[in-house]
PDB file of C-alpha atoms in Angstrom:
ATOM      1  CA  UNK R 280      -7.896  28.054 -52.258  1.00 58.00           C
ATOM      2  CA  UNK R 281      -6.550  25.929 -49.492  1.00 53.00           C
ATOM      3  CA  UNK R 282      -6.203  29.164 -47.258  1.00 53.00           C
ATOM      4  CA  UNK R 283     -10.013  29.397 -47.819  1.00 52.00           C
ATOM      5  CA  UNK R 284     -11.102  26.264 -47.416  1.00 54.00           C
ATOM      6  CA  UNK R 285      -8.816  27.025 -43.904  1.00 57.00           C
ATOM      7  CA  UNK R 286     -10.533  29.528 -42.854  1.00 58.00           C
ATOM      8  CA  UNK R 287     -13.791  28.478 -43.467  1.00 58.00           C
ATOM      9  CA  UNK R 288     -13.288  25.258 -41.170  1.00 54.00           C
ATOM     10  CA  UNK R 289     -12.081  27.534 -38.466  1.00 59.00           C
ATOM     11  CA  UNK R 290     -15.052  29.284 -38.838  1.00 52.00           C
ATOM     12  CA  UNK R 291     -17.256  26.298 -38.622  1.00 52.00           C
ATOM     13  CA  UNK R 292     -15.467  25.356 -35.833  1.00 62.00           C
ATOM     14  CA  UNK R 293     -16.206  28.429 -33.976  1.00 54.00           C
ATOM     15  CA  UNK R 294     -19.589  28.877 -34.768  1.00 49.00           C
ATOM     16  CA  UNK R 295     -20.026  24.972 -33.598  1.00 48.00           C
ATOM     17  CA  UNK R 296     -17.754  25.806 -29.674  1.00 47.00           C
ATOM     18  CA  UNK R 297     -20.160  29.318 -29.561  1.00 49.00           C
ATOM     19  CA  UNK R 298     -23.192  27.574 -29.928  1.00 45.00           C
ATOM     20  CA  UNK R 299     -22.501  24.289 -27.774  1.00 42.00           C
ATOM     21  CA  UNK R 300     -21.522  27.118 -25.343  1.00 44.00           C
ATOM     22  CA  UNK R 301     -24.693  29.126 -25.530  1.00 39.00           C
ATOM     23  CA  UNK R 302     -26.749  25.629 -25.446  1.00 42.00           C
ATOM     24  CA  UNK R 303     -24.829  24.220 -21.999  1.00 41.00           C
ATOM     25  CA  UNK R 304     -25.298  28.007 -20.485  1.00 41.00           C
ATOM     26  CA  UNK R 305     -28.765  27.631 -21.072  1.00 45.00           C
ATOM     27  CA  UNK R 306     -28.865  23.722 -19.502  1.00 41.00           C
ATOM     28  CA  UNK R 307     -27.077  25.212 -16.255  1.00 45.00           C
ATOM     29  CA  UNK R 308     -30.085  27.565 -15.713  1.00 43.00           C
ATOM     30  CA  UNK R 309     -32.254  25.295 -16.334  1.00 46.00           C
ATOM     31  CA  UNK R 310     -30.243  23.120 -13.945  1.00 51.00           C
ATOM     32  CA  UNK R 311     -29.850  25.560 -11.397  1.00 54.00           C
ATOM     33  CA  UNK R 312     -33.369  25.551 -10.758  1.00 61.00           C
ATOM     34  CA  UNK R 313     -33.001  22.255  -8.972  1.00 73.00           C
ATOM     35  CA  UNK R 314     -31.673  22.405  -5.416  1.00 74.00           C
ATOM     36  CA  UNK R 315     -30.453  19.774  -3.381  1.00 86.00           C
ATOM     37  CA  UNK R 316     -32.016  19.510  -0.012  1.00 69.00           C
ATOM     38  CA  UNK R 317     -30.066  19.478   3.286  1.00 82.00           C
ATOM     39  CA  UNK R 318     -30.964  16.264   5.511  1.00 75.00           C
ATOM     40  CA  UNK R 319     -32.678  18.908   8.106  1.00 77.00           C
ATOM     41  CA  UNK R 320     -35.027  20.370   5.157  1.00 74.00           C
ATOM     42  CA  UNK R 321     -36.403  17.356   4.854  1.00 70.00           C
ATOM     43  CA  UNK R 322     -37.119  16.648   7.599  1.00 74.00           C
ATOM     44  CA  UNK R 323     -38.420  19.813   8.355  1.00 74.00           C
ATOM     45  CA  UNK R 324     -40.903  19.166   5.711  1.00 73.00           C
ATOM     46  CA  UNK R 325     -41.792  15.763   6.408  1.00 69.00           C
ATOM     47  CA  UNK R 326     -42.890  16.599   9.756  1.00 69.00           C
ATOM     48  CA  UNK R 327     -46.531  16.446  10.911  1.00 61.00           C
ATOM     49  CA  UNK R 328     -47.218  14.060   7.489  1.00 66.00           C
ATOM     50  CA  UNK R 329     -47.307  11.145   9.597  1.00 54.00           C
ATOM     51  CA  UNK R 330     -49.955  12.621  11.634  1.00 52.00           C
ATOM     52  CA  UNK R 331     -52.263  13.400   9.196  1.00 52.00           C
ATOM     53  CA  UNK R 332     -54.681  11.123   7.521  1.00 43.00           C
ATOM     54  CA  UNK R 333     -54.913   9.231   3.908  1.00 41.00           C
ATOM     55  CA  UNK R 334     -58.820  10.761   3.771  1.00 43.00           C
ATOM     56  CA  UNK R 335     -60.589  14.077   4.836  1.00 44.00           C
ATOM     57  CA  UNK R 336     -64.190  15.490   4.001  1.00 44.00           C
ATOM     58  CA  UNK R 337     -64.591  16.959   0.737  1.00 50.00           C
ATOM     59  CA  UNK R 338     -65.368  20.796   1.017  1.00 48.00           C
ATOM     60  CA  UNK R 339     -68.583  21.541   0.285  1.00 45.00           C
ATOM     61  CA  UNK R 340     -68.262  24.273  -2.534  1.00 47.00           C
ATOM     62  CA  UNK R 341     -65.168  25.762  -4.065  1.00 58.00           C
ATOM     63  CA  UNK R 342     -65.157  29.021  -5.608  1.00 78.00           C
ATOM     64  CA  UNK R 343     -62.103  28.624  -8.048  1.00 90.00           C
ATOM     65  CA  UNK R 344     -60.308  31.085  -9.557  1.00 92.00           C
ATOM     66  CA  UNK R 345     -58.196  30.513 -12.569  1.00 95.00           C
ATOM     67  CA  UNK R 346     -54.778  31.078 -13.261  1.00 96.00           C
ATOM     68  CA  UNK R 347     -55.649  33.741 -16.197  1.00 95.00           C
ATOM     69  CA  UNK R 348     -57.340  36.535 -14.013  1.00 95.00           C
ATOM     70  CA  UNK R 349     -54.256  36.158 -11.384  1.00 96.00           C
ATOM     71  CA  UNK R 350     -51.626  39.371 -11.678  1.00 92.00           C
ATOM     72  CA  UNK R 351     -48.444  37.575 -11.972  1.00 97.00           C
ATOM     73  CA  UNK R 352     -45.732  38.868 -14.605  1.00 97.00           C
ATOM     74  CA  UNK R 353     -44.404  36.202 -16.956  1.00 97.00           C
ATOM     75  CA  UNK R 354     -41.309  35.183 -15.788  1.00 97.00           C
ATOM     76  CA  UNK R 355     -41.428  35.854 -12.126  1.00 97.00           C
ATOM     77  CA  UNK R 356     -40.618  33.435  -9.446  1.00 97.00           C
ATOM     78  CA  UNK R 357     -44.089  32.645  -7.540  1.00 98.00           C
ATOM     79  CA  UNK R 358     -43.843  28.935  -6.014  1.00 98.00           C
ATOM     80  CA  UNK R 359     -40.997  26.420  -4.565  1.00 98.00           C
ATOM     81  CA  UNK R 360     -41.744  22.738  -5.376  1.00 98.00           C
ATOM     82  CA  UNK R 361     -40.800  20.551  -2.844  1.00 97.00           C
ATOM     83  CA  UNK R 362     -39.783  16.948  -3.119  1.00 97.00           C
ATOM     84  CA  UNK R 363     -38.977  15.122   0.603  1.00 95.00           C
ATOM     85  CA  UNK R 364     -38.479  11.666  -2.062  1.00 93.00           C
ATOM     86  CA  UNK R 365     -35.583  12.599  -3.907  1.00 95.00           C
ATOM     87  CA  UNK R 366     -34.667  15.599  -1.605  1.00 95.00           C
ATOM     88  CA  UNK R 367     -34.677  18.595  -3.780  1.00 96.00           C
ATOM     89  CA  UNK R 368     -36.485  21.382  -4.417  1.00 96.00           C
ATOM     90  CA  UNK R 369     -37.468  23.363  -7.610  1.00 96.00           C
ATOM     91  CA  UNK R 370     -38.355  27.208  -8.061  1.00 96.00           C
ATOM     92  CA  UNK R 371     -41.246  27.671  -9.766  1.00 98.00           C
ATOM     93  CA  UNK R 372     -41.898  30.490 -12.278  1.00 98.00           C
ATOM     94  CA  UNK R 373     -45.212  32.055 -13.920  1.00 98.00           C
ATOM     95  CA  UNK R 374     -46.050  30.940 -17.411  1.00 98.00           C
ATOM     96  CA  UNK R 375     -45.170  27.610 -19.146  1.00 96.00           C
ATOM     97  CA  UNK R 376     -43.806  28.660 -22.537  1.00 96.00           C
ATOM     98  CA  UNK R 377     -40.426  27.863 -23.381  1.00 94.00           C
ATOM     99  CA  UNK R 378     -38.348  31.190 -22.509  1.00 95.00           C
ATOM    100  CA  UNK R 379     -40.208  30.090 -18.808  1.00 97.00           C
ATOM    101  CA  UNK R 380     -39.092  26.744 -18.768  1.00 96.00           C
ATOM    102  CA  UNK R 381     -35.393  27.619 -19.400  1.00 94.00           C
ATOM    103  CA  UNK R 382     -35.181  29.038 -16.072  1.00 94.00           C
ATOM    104  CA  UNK R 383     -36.988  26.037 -14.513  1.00 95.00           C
ATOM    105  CA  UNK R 384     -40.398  24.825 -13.840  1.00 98.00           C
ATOM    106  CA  UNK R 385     -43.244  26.779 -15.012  1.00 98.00           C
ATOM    107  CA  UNK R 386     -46.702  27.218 -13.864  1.00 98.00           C
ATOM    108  CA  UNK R 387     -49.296  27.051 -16.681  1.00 98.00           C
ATOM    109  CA  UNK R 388     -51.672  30.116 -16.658  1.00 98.00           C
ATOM    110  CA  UNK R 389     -55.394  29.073 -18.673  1.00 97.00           C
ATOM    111  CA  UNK R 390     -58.920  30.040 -17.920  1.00 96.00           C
ATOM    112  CA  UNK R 391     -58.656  25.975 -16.663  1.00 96.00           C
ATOM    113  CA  UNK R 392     -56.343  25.896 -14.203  1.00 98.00           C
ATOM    114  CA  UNK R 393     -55.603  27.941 -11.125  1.00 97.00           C
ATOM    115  CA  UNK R 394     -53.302  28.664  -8.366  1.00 97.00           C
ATOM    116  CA  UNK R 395     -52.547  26.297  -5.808  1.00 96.00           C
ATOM    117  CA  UNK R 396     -54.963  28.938  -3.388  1.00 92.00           C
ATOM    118  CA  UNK R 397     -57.210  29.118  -6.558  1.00 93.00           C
ATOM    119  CA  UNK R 398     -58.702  25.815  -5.299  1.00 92.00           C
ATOM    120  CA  UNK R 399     -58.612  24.022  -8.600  1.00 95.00           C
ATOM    121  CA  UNK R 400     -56.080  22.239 -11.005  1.00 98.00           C
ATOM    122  CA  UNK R 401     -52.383  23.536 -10.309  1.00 98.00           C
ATOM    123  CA  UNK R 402     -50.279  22.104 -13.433  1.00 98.00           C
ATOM    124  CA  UNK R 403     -46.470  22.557 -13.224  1.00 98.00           C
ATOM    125  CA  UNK R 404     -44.126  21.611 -16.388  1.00 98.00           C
ATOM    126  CA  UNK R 405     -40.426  21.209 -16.317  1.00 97.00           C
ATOM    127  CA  UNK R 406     -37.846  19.777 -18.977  1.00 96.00           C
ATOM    128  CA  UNK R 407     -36.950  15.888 -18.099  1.00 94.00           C
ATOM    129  CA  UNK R 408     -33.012  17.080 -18.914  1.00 91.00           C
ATOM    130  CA  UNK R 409     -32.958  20.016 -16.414  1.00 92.00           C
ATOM    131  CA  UNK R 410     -34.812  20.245 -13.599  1.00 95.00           C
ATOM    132  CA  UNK R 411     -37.465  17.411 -13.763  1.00 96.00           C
ATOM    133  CA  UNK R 412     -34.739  14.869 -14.097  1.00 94.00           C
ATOM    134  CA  UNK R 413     -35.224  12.464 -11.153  1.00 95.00           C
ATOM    135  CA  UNK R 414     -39.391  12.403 -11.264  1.00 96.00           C
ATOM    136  CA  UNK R 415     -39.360   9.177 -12.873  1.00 96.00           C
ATOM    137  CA  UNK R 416     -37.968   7.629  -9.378  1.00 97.00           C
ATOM    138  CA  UNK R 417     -41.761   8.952  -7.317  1.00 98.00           C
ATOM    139  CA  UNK R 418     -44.156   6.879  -6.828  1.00 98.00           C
ATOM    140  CA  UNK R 419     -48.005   6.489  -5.927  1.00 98.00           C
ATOM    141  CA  UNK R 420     -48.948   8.122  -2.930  1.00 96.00           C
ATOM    142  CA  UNK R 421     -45.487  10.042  -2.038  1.00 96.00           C
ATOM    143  CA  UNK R 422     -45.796  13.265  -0.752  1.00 96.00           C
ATOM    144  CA  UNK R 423     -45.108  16.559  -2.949  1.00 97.00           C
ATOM    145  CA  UNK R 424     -45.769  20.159  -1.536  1.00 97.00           C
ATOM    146  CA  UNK R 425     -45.899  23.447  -3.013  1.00 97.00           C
ATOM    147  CA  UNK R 426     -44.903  26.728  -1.176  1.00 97.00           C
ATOM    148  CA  UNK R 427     -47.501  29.581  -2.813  1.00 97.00           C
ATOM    149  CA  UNK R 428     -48.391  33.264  -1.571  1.00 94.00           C
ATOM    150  CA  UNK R 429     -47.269  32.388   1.987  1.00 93.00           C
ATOM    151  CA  UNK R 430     -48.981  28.913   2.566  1.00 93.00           C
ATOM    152  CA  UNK R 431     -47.506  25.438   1.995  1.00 94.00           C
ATOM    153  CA  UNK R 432     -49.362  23.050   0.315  1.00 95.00           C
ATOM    154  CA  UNK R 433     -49.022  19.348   1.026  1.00 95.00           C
ATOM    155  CA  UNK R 434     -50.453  16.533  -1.951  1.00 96.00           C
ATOM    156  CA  UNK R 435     -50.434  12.696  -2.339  1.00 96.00           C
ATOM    157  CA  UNK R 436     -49.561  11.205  -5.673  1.00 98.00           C
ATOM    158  CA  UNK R 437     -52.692   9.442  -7.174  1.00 97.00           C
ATOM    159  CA  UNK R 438     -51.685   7.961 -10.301  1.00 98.00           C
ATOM    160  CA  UNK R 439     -48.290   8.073 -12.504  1.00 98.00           C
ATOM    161  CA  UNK R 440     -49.043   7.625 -16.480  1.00 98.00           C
ATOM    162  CA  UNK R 441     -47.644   7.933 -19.899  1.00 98.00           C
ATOM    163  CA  UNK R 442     -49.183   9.543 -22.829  1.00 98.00           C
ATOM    164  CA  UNK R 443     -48.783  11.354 -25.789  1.00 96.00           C
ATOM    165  CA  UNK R 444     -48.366  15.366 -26.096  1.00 93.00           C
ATOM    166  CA  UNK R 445     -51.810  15.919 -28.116  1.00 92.00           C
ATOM    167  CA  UNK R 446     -53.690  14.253 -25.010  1.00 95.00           C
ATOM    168  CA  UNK R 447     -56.483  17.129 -24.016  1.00 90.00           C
ATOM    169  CA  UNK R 448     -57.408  15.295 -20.903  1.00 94.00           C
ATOM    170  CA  UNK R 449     -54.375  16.442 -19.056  1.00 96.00           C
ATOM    171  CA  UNK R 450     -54.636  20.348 -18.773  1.00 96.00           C
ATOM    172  CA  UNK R 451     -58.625  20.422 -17.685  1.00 97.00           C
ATOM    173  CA  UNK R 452     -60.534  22.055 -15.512  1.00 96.00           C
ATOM    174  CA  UNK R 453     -61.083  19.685 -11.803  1.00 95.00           C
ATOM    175  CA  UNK R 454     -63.467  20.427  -8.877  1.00 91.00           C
ATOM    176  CA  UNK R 455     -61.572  19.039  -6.589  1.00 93.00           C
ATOM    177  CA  UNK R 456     -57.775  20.785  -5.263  1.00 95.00           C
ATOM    178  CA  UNK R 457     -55.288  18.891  -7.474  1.00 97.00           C
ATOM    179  CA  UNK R 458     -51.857  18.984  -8.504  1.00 98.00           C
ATOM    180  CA  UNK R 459     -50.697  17.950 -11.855  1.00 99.00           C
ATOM    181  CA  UNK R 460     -47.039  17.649 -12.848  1.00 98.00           C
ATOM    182  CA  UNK R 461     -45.853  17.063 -16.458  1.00 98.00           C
ATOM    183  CA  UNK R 462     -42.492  16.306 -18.716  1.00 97.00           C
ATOM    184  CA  UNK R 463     -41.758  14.339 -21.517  1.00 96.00           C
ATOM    185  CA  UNK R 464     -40.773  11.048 -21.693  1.00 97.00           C
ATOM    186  CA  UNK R 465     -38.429   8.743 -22.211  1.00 96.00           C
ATOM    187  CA  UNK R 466     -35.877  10.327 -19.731  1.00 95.00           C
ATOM    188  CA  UNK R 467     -32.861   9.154 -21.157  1.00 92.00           C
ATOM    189  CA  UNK R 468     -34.139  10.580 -24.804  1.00 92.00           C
ATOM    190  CA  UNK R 469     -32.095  12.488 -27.352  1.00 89.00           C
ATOM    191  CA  UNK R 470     -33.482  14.919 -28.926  1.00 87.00           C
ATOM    192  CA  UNK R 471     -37.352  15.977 -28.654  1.00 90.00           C
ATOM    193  CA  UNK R 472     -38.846  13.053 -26.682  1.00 93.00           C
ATOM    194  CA  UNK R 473     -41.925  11.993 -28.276  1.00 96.00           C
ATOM    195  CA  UNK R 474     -44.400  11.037 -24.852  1.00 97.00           C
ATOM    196  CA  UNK R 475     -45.260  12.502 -21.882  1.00 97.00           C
ATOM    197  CA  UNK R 476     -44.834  11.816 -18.546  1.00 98.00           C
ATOM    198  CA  UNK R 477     -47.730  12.996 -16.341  1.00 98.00           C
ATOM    199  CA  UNK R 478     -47.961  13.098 -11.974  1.00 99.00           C
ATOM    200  CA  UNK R 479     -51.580  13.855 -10.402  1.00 98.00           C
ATOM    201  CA  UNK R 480     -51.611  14.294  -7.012  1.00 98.00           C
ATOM    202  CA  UNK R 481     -54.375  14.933  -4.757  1.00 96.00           C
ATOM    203  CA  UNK R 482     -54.594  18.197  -1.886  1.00 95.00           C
ATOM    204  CA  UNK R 483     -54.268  16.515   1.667  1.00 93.00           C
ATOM    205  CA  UNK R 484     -53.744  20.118   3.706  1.00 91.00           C
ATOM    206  CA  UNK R 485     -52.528  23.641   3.436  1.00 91.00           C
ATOM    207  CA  UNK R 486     -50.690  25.076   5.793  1.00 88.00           C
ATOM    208  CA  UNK R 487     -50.401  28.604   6.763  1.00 81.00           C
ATOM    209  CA  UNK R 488     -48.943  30.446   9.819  1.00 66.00           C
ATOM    210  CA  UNK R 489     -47.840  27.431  11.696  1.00 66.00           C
ATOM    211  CA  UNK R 490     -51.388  26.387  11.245  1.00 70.00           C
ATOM    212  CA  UNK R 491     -52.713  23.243   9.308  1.00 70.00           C
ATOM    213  CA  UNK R 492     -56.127  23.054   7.979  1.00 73.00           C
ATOM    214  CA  UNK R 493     -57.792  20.065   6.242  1.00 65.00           C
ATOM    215  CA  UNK R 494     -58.479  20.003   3.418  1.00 66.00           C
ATOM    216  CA  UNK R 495     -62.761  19.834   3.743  1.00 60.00           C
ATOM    217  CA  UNK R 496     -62.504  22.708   6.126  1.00 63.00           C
ATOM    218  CA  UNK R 497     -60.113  25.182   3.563  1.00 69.00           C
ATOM    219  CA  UNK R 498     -61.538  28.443   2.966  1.00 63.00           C
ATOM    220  CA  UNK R 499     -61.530  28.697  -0.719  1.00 62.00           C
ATOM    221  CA  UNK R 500     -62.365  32.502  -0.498  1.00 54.00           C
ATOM    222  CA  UNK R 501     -59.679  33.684  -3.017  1.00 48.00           C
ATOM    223  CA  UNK R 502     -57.295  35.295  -1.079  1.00 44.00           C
ATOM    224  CA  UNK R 503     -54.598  35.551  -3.687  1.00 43.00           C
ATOM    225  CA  UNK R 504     -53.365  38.539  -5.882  1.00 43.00           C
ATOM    226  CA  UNK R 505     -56.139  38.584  -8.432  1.00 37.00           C
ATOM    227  CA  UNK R 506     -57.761  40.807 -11.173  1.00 36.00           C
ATOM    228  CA  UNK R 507     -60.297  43.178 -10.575  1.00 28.00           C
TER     229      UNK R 507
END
């Protein structure tokens, strides 16, 4: 009996070591999907910010597109988050479910949101432990910008807020180009944090080319890879 009770501890053992080790594999890809920033990337990003101003013309009529009649395949790496603030920069993958966010940050696909060239509401979602670990230190009216389909685009933070994961007002359809970031909340939470921490930020200019447009005289013409 003792030789079984043995050899069943050893085997609880192991089956504890295999699945801490499949758990931490997963963390480091998660993880991995974070990059540092060299000081010359940001300031390769930062420059020409200064120049531009806190307030353009709205554009007149945008003909959005949403995310759910774009050709994207689950999975796939589409975007690069960038972060000048903190100095790192996240890849961004299609879909927001969680074999998506494993790999990184995830781009939610819904007949209310679009790409950022969609002209509409852009929401990214990223676990607080992985990748989305140092958003807590941005504040209001830092600069985030998105690399998409060949064009950078560069957003101001609005507003920073706190709310709870049934809250429908977060994922909705906007007129105007917007950028909405989510994780949950508290940071330093074990186990399945129970809020949400959200970051809106608003479309100052796109970029494509070497050329910077405005953000009233964008040409929302969908020029992305769409449906037929």
């Amino acid at each position: 009996m003792f030789v079984v009770n043995r050899w069943i501890g050893i085997c609880f053992i192991l089956a504890g070591v295999i699945i801490g080790s499949f758990n931490y594999v997963e963390w480091r890809v998660g993880r991995s999907a974070a990059k540092e920033m060299t000081k010359d990337e940001i300031k390769q990003y930062k420059e020409g910010d200064e120049q531009v101003q806190a307030k353009f013309p709205e554009s007149n009529i945008i003909e959005q597109k949403p995310s759910s009649q774009v050709h994207h395949i689950q999975g796939e790496k589409v975007a690069m988050l960038v972060v000048p603030t903190v100095g790192q920069k996240f890849s961004v993958y299609w879909g927001a479910d969680q074999k998506v966010l494993k790999k990184g940050v995830g781009m939610y696909i819904s007949p209310f949101t679009t790409t950022p060239n969609g002209g509409g509401h852009t929401v990214l979602s990223g676990h607080r432990d992985t990748v989305f670990y140092r958003l807590d230190e941005l504040k209001e009216n830092e600069i985030l910008k998105l690399e998409y389909a060949g064009s950078l685009f560069t957003y101001k933070i609005k507003k920073i807020w706190i709310t709870d994961p049934q809250d429908r007002t977060v994922i909705v359809e906007k007129e105007a180009p917007t950028l909405t970031i989510t994780t949950c909340y508290p940071f330093n939470y074990v186990g399945n944090a129970p809020k949400r921490y959200i970051i809106e930020a608003d479309l100052l200019y796109k970029k494509e080319s070497g050329k910077t447009v405005l953000k009233g005289n964008i040409n929302w013409g969908y020029n992305g890879t769409s449906a037929s």
